[in-house]
Tab-separated table of C-alpha atoms in Angstrom:
chain	number	residue	atom	x	y	z
D	1296	MET	CA	14.475	3.612	-11.132
D	1297	LEU	CA	11.556	5.980	-11.325
D	1298	ARG	CA	11.672	9.529	-10.031
D	1299	LEU	CA	9.002	12.124	-10.765
D	1300	PRO	CA	10.141	15.757	-10.522
D	1301	ASP	CA	6.680	16.946	-9.470
D	1302	ALA	CA	5.483	14.123	-7.223
D	1303	TRP	CA	6.580	11.704	-4.537
D	1304	ILE	CA	6.145	7.986	-5.192
D	1305	TRP	CA	5.563	5.446	-2.470
D	1306	ASP	CA	3.512	2.188	-2.257
D	1307	PHE	CA	3.034	0.379	-5.580
D	1308	TRP	CA	1.845	-2.840	-7.220
D	1309	PHE	CA	2.181	-4.580	-10.592
D	1310	ALA	CA	0.223	-6.212	-13.383
D	1311	ARG	CA	1.850	-7.974	-16.313
D	1312	GLU	CA	0.650	-8.188	-19.901
D	1313	GLY	CA	3.034	-10.141	-22.111
D	1314	ASP	CA	6.501	-8.631	-21.662
D	1315	THR	CA	5.103	-5.346	-20.331
D	1316	HIS	CA	5.042	-4.624	-16.616
D	1317	HIS	CA	2.343	-2.172	-15.543
D	1318	LEU	CA	3.281	-0.266	-12.407
D	1319	TYR	CA	0.564	1.358	-10.301
D	1320	PHE	CA	1.857	3.610	-7.552
D	1321	LEU	CA	0.729	6.132	-4.979
D	1322	ARG	CA	1.726	9.675	-5.871
D	1323	ALA	CA	1.236	13.136	-4.397
D	1324	SER	CA	2.582	16.549	-5.355
D	1325	ARG	CA	5.948	17.648	-4.011
D	1326	ALA	CA	4.394	21.120	-3.766
D	1327	LEU	CA	2.832	19.950	-0.487
D	1328	GLY	CA	6.255	20.602	1.007
D	1329	ASP	CA	5.940	18.185	3.938
D	1330	PRO	CA	5.959	14.544	2.730
D	1331	ASP	CA	3.835	13.529	5.719
D	1332	ARG	CA	0.941	15.406	4.062
D	1333	ARG	CA	1.039	13.120	1.020
D	1334	HIS	CA	-1.228	10.440	2.482
D	1335	PHE	CA	-4.374	12.540	2.190
D	1336	ARG	CA	-3.561	13.743	-1.339
D	1337	ALA	CA	-2.885	10.334	-2.892
D	1338	SER	CA	-3.816	9.301	-6.416
D	1339	VAL	CA	-2.836	6.126	-8.275
D	1340	GLY	CA	-0.208	6.776	-10.939
D	1341	HIS	CA	0.666	4.456	-13.816
D	1342	ALA	CA	3.849	3.616	-15.732
D	1343	VAL	CA	5.037	0.745	-17.950
D	1344	SER	CA	8.361	-1.007	-18.493
D	1345	THR	CA	9.837	-4.112	-20.098
D	1346	ASP	CA	12.890	-4.329	-17.812
D	1347	LEU	CA	11.653	-3.020	-14.416
D	1348	ARG	CA	14.256	-0.246	-14.648
D	1349	THR	CA	13.253	2.235	-17.352
D	1350	TRP	CA	9.672	3.453	-17.046
D	1351	THR	CA	7.279	5.289	-19.338
D	1352	GLN	CA	4.763	7.321	-17.378
D	1353	LEU	CA	1.111	7.167	-18.460
D	1354	ALA	CA	-1.955	9.044	-17.285
D	1355	ASP	CA	-3.011	8.424	-13.686
D	1356	ALA	CA	-5.099	5.299	-13.259
D	1357	LEU	CA	-7.350	6.412	-10.393
D	1358	VAL	CA	-7.976	9.603	-8.443
D	1359	PRO	CA	-10.190	10.303	-5.396
D	1360	ALA	CA	-13.914	10.266	-6.118
D	1361	ASP	CA	-16.272	13.227	-5.964
D	1362	ARG	CA	-17.846	13.802	-2.550
D	1363	PRO	CA	-19.532	12.152	-0.846
D	1364	ALA	CA	-17.871	8.750	-1.347
D	1365	PHE	CA	-15.910	6.216	0.684
D	1366	ASP	CA	-12.782	7.146	-1.328
D	1367	ASP	CA	-13.215	10.908	-1.790
D	1368	ILE	CA	-10.038	11.861	0.123
D	1369	ALA	CA	-7.478	9.323	-1.067
D	1370	THR	CA	-6.964	6.131	-3.051
D	1371	TRP	CA	-4.334	3.960	-1.421
D	1372	THR	CA	-2.494	0.693	-1.969
D	1373	GLY	CA	-3.968	-2.298	-3.766
D	1374	SER	CA	-3.377	-5.019	-6.340
D	1375	VAL	CA	-4.433	-5.916	-9.892
D	1376	LEU	CA	-5.348	-9.286	-11.401
D	1377	PRO	CA	-7.348	-10.583	-14.389
D	1378	GLY	CA	-10.931	-11.677	-13.770
D	1379	PRO	CA	-12.909	-14.518	-15.371
D	1380	ASP	CA	-14.897	-12.004	-17.457
D	1381	GLY	CA	-11.831	-10.823	-19.389
D	1382	ARG	CA	-11.535	-7.584	-17.423
D	1383	TRP	CA	-8.729	-6.535	-15.141
D	1384	HIS	CA	-9.711	-5.968	-11.519
D	1385	MET	CA	-7.981	-3.395	-9.318
D	1386	PHE	CA	-8.617	-3.682	-5.603
D	1387	TYR	CA	-7.540	-0.597	-3.693
D	1388	THR	CA	-7.974	1.190	-0.366
D	1389	GLY	CA	-10.382	4.093	-0.041
D	1390	ALA	CA	-10.357	6.829	2.607
D	1391	GLY	CA	-13.324	9.172	2.787
D	1392	SER	CA	-14.368	12.516	4.229
D	1393	THR	CA	-17.365	11.241	6.224
D	1394	GLU	CA	-15.069	9.764	8.890
D	1395	ARG	CA	-12.210	12.226	8.231
D	1396	ALA	CA	-10.272	9.407	6.489
D	1397	LEU	CA	-10.139	7.402	9.737
D	1398	VAL	CA	-12.039	4.406	8.317
D	1399	GLN	CA	-10.495	2.381	5.490
D	1400	ARG	CA	-12.490	0.273	3.034
D	1401	ILE	CA	-11.655	-1.899	0.048
D	1402	GLY	CA	-12.660	-0.535	-3.352
D	1403	LEU	CA	-12.826	-2.147	-6.791
D	1404	ALA	CA	-12.269	-0.728	-10.261
D	1405	THR	CA	-12.163	-2.600	-13.573
D	1406	SER	CA	-10.494	-2.112	-16.936
D	1407	THR	CA	-10.264	-3.805	-20.313
D	1408	ASP	CA	-6.851	-2.338	-21.191
D	1409	LEU	CA	-5.074	-1.633	-17.863
D	1410	VAL	CA	-5.171	2.088	-18.730
D	1411	THR	CA	-8.746	3.328	-18.298
D	1412	TRP	CA	-10.375	2.284	-15.032
D	1413	GLU	CA	-13.994	2.505	-13.881
D	1414	ARG	CA	-15.185	2.082	-10.319
D	1415	HIS	CA	-17.387	-0.954	-9.829
D	1416	PRO	CA	-20.935	-0.096	-8.710
D	1417	ALA	CA	-20.636	-2.565	-5.806
D	1418	ALA	CA	-17.681	-0.713	-4.273
D	1419	PRO	CA	-16.726	-0.682	-1.492
D	1420	VAL	CA	-16.661	-4.463	-1.618
D	1421	LEU	CA	-15.323	-5.140	1.890
D	1422	THR	CA	-15.177	-3.380	5.261
D	1423	ALA	CA	-13.588	-4.444	8.544
D	1424	ALA	CA	-15.406	-7.357	10.175
D	1425	GLY	CA	-15.919	-7.016	13.922
D	1426	ARG	CA	-15.852	-10.754	14.619
D	1427	TRP	CA	-12.043	-10.891	14.420
D	1428	TYR	CA	-10.917	-7.373	13.583
D	1429	GLU	CA	-10.709	-4.039	15.354
D	1430	ARG	CA	-13.059	-1.247	14.323
D	1431	LEU	CA	-12.644	2.476	14.842
D	1432	GLY	CA	-13.242	3.235	18.537
D	1433	ASP	CA	-12.535	-0.306	19.748
D	1434	SER	CA	-9.201	0.899	21.112
D	1435	THR	CA	-7.026	4.002	21.253
D	1436	TRP	CA	-5.486	3.189	17.851
D	1437	GLN	CA	-5.736	6.198	15.534
D	1438	ASP	CA	-7.748	4.641	12.686
D	1439	GLU	CA	-9.618	1.597	11.437
D	1440	ALA	CA	-6.887	-0.332	9.627
D	1441	TRP	CA	-8.376	-2.205	6.673
D	1442	ARG	CA	-6.191	-1.593	3.647
D	1443	ASP	CA	-3.586	-2.801	1.139
D	1444	PRO	CA	-5.650	-5.645	-0.407
D	1445	TRP	CA	-3.501	-8.347	-1.990
D	1446	VAL	CA	-5.785	-10.550	-4.117
D	1447	PHE	CA	-4.824	-13.849	-5.739
D	1448	ALA	CA	-6.542	-16.879	-7.223
D	1449	ASP	CA	-7.014	-19.955	-5.058
D	1450	PRO	CA	-4.315	-22.491	-6.015
D	1451	ASP	CA	-6.983	-25.196	-6.365
D	1452	GLY	CA	-9.296	-23.049	-8.482
D	1453	ASP	CA	-11.798	-22.407	-5.672
D	1454	GLY	CA	-12.338	-18.666	-6.087
D	1455	TRP	CA	-10.026	-15.945	-4.807
D	1456	HIS	CA	-8.342	-14.840	-1.600
D	1457	MET	CA	-7.623	-11.370	-0.264
D	1458	LEU	CA	-5.002	-10.499	2.349
D	1459	ILE	CA	-5.435	-7.170	4.150
D	1460	THR	CA	-3.541	-4.952	6.594
D	1461	ALA	CA	-5.720	-5.113	9.714
D	1462	ARG	CA	-5.736	-5.263	13.503
D	1463	ALA	CA	-7.128	-7.883	15.859
D	1464	ASN	CA	-9.847	-6.861	18.302
D	1465	GLU	CA	-8.025	-8.196	21.363
D	1466	GLY	CA	-4.627	-7.901	23.012
D	1467	PRO	CA	-2.352	-4.964	23.881
D	1468	VAL	CA	-3.250	-1.961	21.711
D	1469	ASP	CA	0.217	-1.590	20.194
D	1470	ASP	CA	0.529	-5.333	19.439
D	1471	ARG	CA	-2.649	-6.148	17.509
D	1472	GLY	CA	-1.302	-6.055	13.965
D	1473	VAL	CA	-2.439	-8.986	11.788
D	1474	ILE	CA	-2.903	-9.913	8.151
D	1475	ALA	CA	-6.640	-10.350	7.615
D	1476	HIS	CA	-8.082	-12.855	5.154
D	1477	ALA	CA	-11.230	-12.794	3.007
D	1478	ARG	CA	-12.659	-15.106	0.330
D	1479	SER	CA	-14.752	-14.617	-2.795
D	1480	HIS	CA	-16.171	-16.739	-5.590
D	1481	ASP	CA	-16.786	-13.869	-8.024
D	1482	LEU	CA	-14.298	-11.077	-7.087
D	1483	VAL	CA	-17.221	-8.839	-6.057
D	1484	HIS	CA	-18.790	-10.444	-2.982
D	1485	TRP	CA	-16.312	-11.066	-0.164
D	1486	GLU	CA	-16.566	-12.762	3.219
D	1487	ALA	CA	-14.039	-12.127	6.000
D	1488	GLN	CA	-12.141	-15.074	7.449
D	1489	PRO	CA	-9.801	-15.453	10.456
D	1490	PRO	CA	-6.389	-13.806	10.023
D	1491	VAL	CA	-3.372	-15.680	8.620
D	1492	THR	CA	-1.076	-14.210	11.315
D	1493	ALA	CA	-1.682	-13.931	15.039
D	1494	PRO	CA	-1.734	-10.776	17.184
D	1495	GLY	CA	1.056	-10.395	19.696
D	1496	SER	CA	3.799	-10.776	17.084
D	1497	GLY	CA	5.340	-7.388	17.867
D	1498	PHE	CA	3.688	-5.255	15.169
D	1499	GLY	CA	1.036	-2.568	15.503
D	1500	HIS	CA	0.257	-3.268	11.869
D	1501	LEU	CA	1.766	-5.297	9.019
D	1502	GLU	CA	1.526	-3.107	5.916
D	1503	VAL	CA	1.425	-3.894	2.194
D	1504	PRO	CA	1.212	-7.713	2.430
D	1505	GLN	CA	2.071	-9.990	-0.473
D	1506	VAL	CA	2.398	-13.771	-0.742
D	1507	GLU	CA	4.351	-15.627	-3.423
D	1508	ILE	CA	6.026	-18.989	-3.857
D	1509	VAL	CA	9.722	-18.250	-4.336
D	1510	ASP	CA	12.163	-21.099	-4.906
D	1511	GLY	CA	9.461	-23.516	-3.791
D	1512	ARG	CA	8.675	-21.751	-0.486
D	1513	PRO	CA	5.521	-19.760	0.294
D	1514	ILE	CA	6.723	-16.334	1.489
D	1515	LEU	CA	4.737	-13.545	3.160
D	1516	LEU	CA	6.170	-10.063	2.623
D	1517	PHE	CA	5.132	-7.003	4.640
D	1518	SER	CA	6.502	-3.700	5.979
D	1519	CYS	CA	6.383	-1.824	9.267
D	1520	LEU	CA	7.632	1.575	10.416
D	1521	HIS	CA	9.607	1.786	13.650
D	1522	ASP	CA	6.962	3.800	15.522
D	1523	GLN	CA	4.297	1.241	14.543
D	1524	LEU	CA	6.130	-1.639	16.180
D	1525	ALA	CA	4.920	-2.830	19.560
D	1526	GLU	CA	6.752	-0.772	22.187
D	1527	ARG	CA	8.350	-3.885	23.643
D	1528	CYS	CA	10.086	-4.524	20.307
D	1529	ARG	CA	11.321	-1.055	19.394
D	1530	ASP	CA	14.777	-1.477	20.897
D	1531	ALA	CA	15.432	-4.719	19.016
D	1532	ARG	CA	13.701	-3.994	15.714
D	1533	ALA	CA	13.694	-1.191	13.179
D	1534	CYS	CA	11.830	0.062	10.095
D	1535	GLY	CA	11.949	-1.940	6.893
D	1536	VAL	CA	10.579	-4.736	4.713
D	1537	TRP	CA	10.015	-8.101	6.383
D	1538	ALA	CA	9.528	-11.696	5.185
D	1539	VAL	CA	8.420	-14.934	6.799
D	1540	PRO	CA	7.889	-18.411	5.265
D	1541	GLY	CA	4.677	-20.363	5.724
D	1542	ASP	CA	3.208	-23.769	4.981
D	1543	SER	CA	1.088	-22.459	2.099
D	1544	LEU	CA	0.022	-19.200	0.471
D	1545	LEU	CA	-2.486	-18.893	3.320
D	1546	GLY	CA	0.027	-19.705	6.011
D	1547	PRO	CA	-0.232	-19.852	8.834
D	1548	PHE	CA	2.616	-17.348	9.109
D	1549	ASP	CA	4.438	-16.709	12.386
D	1550	ALA	CA	5.109	-12.975	12.050
D	1551	ALA	CA	7.038	-12.988	15.346
D	1552	LYS	CA	9.763	-14.906	13.465
D	1553	ALA	CA	9.801	-12.576	10.450
D	1554	GLN	CA	13.170	-11.703	8.929
D	1555	ARG	CA	13.955	-8.035	8.350
D	1556	LEU	CA	15.069	-7.818	4.712
D	1557	THR	CA	15.908	-4.109	4.426
D	1558	ASP	CA	16.838	-1.143	6.539
D	1559	ASP	CA	14.868	2.118	6.480
D	1560	SER	CA	16.314	3.119	3.098
D	1561	LEU	CA	13.623	0.935	1.488
D	1562	TYR	CA	9.942	0.381	2.288
D	1563	SER	CA	6.811	-1.316	0.900
D	1564	GLY	CA	8.705	-3.990	-1.006
D	1565	ARG	CA	7.108	-6.047	-3.769
D	1566	LEU	CA	8.189	-9.349	-5.282
D	1567	VAL	CA	7.930	-9.591	-9.068
D	1568	ARG	CA	9.309	-11.907	-11.745
D	1569	ASP	CA	11.381	-10.240	-14.457
D	1570	ASN	CA	11.042	-11.247	-18.094
D	1571	ASP	CA	13.601	-14.018	-17.593
D	1572	GLY	CA	11.495	-15.517	-14.821
D	1573	ARG	CA	13.812	-14.473	-12.002
D	1574	TRP	CA	12.379	-13.092	-8.771
D	1575	GLN	CA	13.229	-9.480	-7.987
D	1576	LEU	CA	12.298	-7.132	-5.158
D	1577	LEU	CA	11.445	-3.499	-5.779
D	1578	ALA	CA	10.660	-0.991	-3.043
D	1579	PHE	CA	10.302	2.730	-2.759
D	1580	LEU	CA	13.310	4.741	-1.640
D	1581	HIS	CA	12.222	5.798	1.824
D	1582	HIS	CA	14.960	7.605	3.761
D	1583	ASP	CA	18.311	8.913	2.589
D	1584	GLU	CA	21.399	8.741	4.802
D	1585	GLU	CA	20.323	11.944	6.578
D	1586	GLY	CA	16.884	10.507	7.374
D	1587	ARG	CA	15.064	12.629	4.771
D	1588	PHE	CA	12.116	11.213	2.839
D	1589	VAL	CA	12.997	10.340	-0.787
D	1590	GLY	CA	9.809	9.065	-2.495
D	1591	GLU	CA	11.191	7.318	-5.588
D	1592	LEU	CA	11.041	3.756	-6.951
D	1593	SER	CA	14.129	1.583	-6.611
D	1594	ASP	CA	15.703	-0.591	-9.251
D	1595	PRO	CA	15.102	-4.353	-8.909
D	1596	VAL	CA	17.157	-6.362	-6.414
D	1597	PRO	CA	17.584	-10.140	-7.016
D	1598	VAL	CA	15.816	-12.421	-4.531
D	1599	ARG	CA	16.424	-16.041	-3.564
D	1600	VAL	CA	15.127	-18.240	-0.776
D	1601	LEU	CA	17.201	-20.879	0.990
D	1602	PRO	CA	15.681	-24.281	1.881
D	1603	ASP	CA	15.187	-23.145	5.489
D	1604	GLY	CA	13.074	-20.172	4.330
D	1605	THR	CA	15.763	-17.503	4.720
D	1606	VAL	CA	15.260	-14.783	2.102
D	1607	LEU	CA	18.372	-13.199	0.570
D	1608	LEU	CA	18.422	-9.862	-1.263
D	1609	GLY	CA	21.222	-9.045	-3.677
D	1610	ASP	CA	24.607	-9.417	-2.015
D	1611	ALA	CA	23.334	-9.024	1.562
D	1612	GLU	CA	24.512	-11.678	4.011
D	1613	PRO	CA	21.914	-13.787	5.867
D	1614	GLY	CA	20.583	-11.803	8.808
D	1615	THR	CA	21.883	-8.499	7.412
D	1616	PRO	CA	19.238	-6.048	6.130
D	1617	TYR	CA	19.814	-4.851	2.586
D	1618	SER	CA	20.476	-1.118	2.225
D	1619	VAL	CA	20.715	1.267	-0.714
D	1620	HIS	CA	22.791	3.704	1.331
D	1621	GLY	CA	26.122	4.119	-0.409
D	1622	ARG	CA	24.880	2.409	-3.581
D	1623	ARG	CA	24.637	5.241	-6.069
D	1624	ASP	CA	23.608	2.854	-8.834
D	1625	VAL	CA	20.412	2.239	-6.814
D	1626	ALA	CA	19.876	5.374	-4.712
D	1627	PRO	CA	20.486	8.769	-6.350
D	1628	ASP	CA	22.689	11.311	-4.631
D	1629	PRO	CA	20.248	13.619	-2.770
D	1630	ALA	CA	22.504	16.589	-3.523
D	1631	GLN	CA	22.059	16.013	-7.250
D	1632	ALA	CA	18.436	14.849	-7.287
D	1633	GLY	CA	17.044	18.354	-7.719
D	1634	ASP	CA	19.139	18.901	-10.832
D	1635	ARG	CA	17.843	15.887	-12.716
D	1636	THR	CA	15.038	16.259	-15.212
D	1637	GLN	CA	12.199	13.836	-15.769
D	1638	ALA	CA	13.890	12.615	-18.932
D	1639	ASP	CA	16.760	11.267	-16.825
D	1640	THR	CA	14.544	8.705	-15.139
D	1641	VAL	CA	11.257	8.483	-17.039
D	1642	ALA	CA	10.800	8.009	-20.755
D	1643	ALA	CA	8.388	10.385	-22.476
D	1644	GLY	CA	4.922	9.028	-21.840
D	1645	ALA	CA	1.436	9.351	-23.207
């Protein structure tokens, strides 16, 4: 578990170097008071661990750029992977002041040691493509959704793929959420492709996508808040982390059949292998039992996938969302959280 006494933690992603897991996470000062203000004060924090439970905090990896820039207000969710040139590549979301943070673009930074990051001169490397995807002003939606890049190597060695939180440019406004797709042969130049999910699946957006092969099945993971669901689905669905199997890492994925893995106590889940090779899910602690925002990183929860594609978390029964409510080994008691020091949850870092 990772709790920072001075900052909220929410979306995150991993890189692995040997037995060390590098955690990159969105953080914003608790001094803001209202956690809803955190989105436009977001930097990318950094911590390391060998067991996915005890974390050593390092210096922040990335902060908003000087103005004017496409990412001068906030740096949001992304992913990290090694490139063919020996450098690590971090793809992230940038929000800038020119459009009052209403337009999202994909940025790129590189590093030789996973600690010190430099923005690539080509950034931003990808913006929303109007052929398939909604742009700002195409509908009454509040922003141009083009964020949360999940980048992975093509299984056949033919370049790289990027999955992106996006919206289709057709259909009911509250039901256009899709996972966009882009391709590259050098990790710098990207070309948008058709989405790997279809609009009309009941989601206004599908956030923080990830694809992995777990127990032999390609699985798409994503999250959605209750008020971002299509209105027709809000009575039957709720906030949480979702999963759906597909035919390959590029789907197609039928998001309308997605399984809700967690309740609203967890959000923005990520699949990661522990050092024994077992799949685990981590998420950020979202709401406590009183509905208050928490903003901490959970401990890992074991994951397995049944032959029919059903994803099981921990001891949750099939069809029952996993919850940390009532599990004090996973979710700290809110009444005691203010009394804990950083040393209780984070080892002394550089």
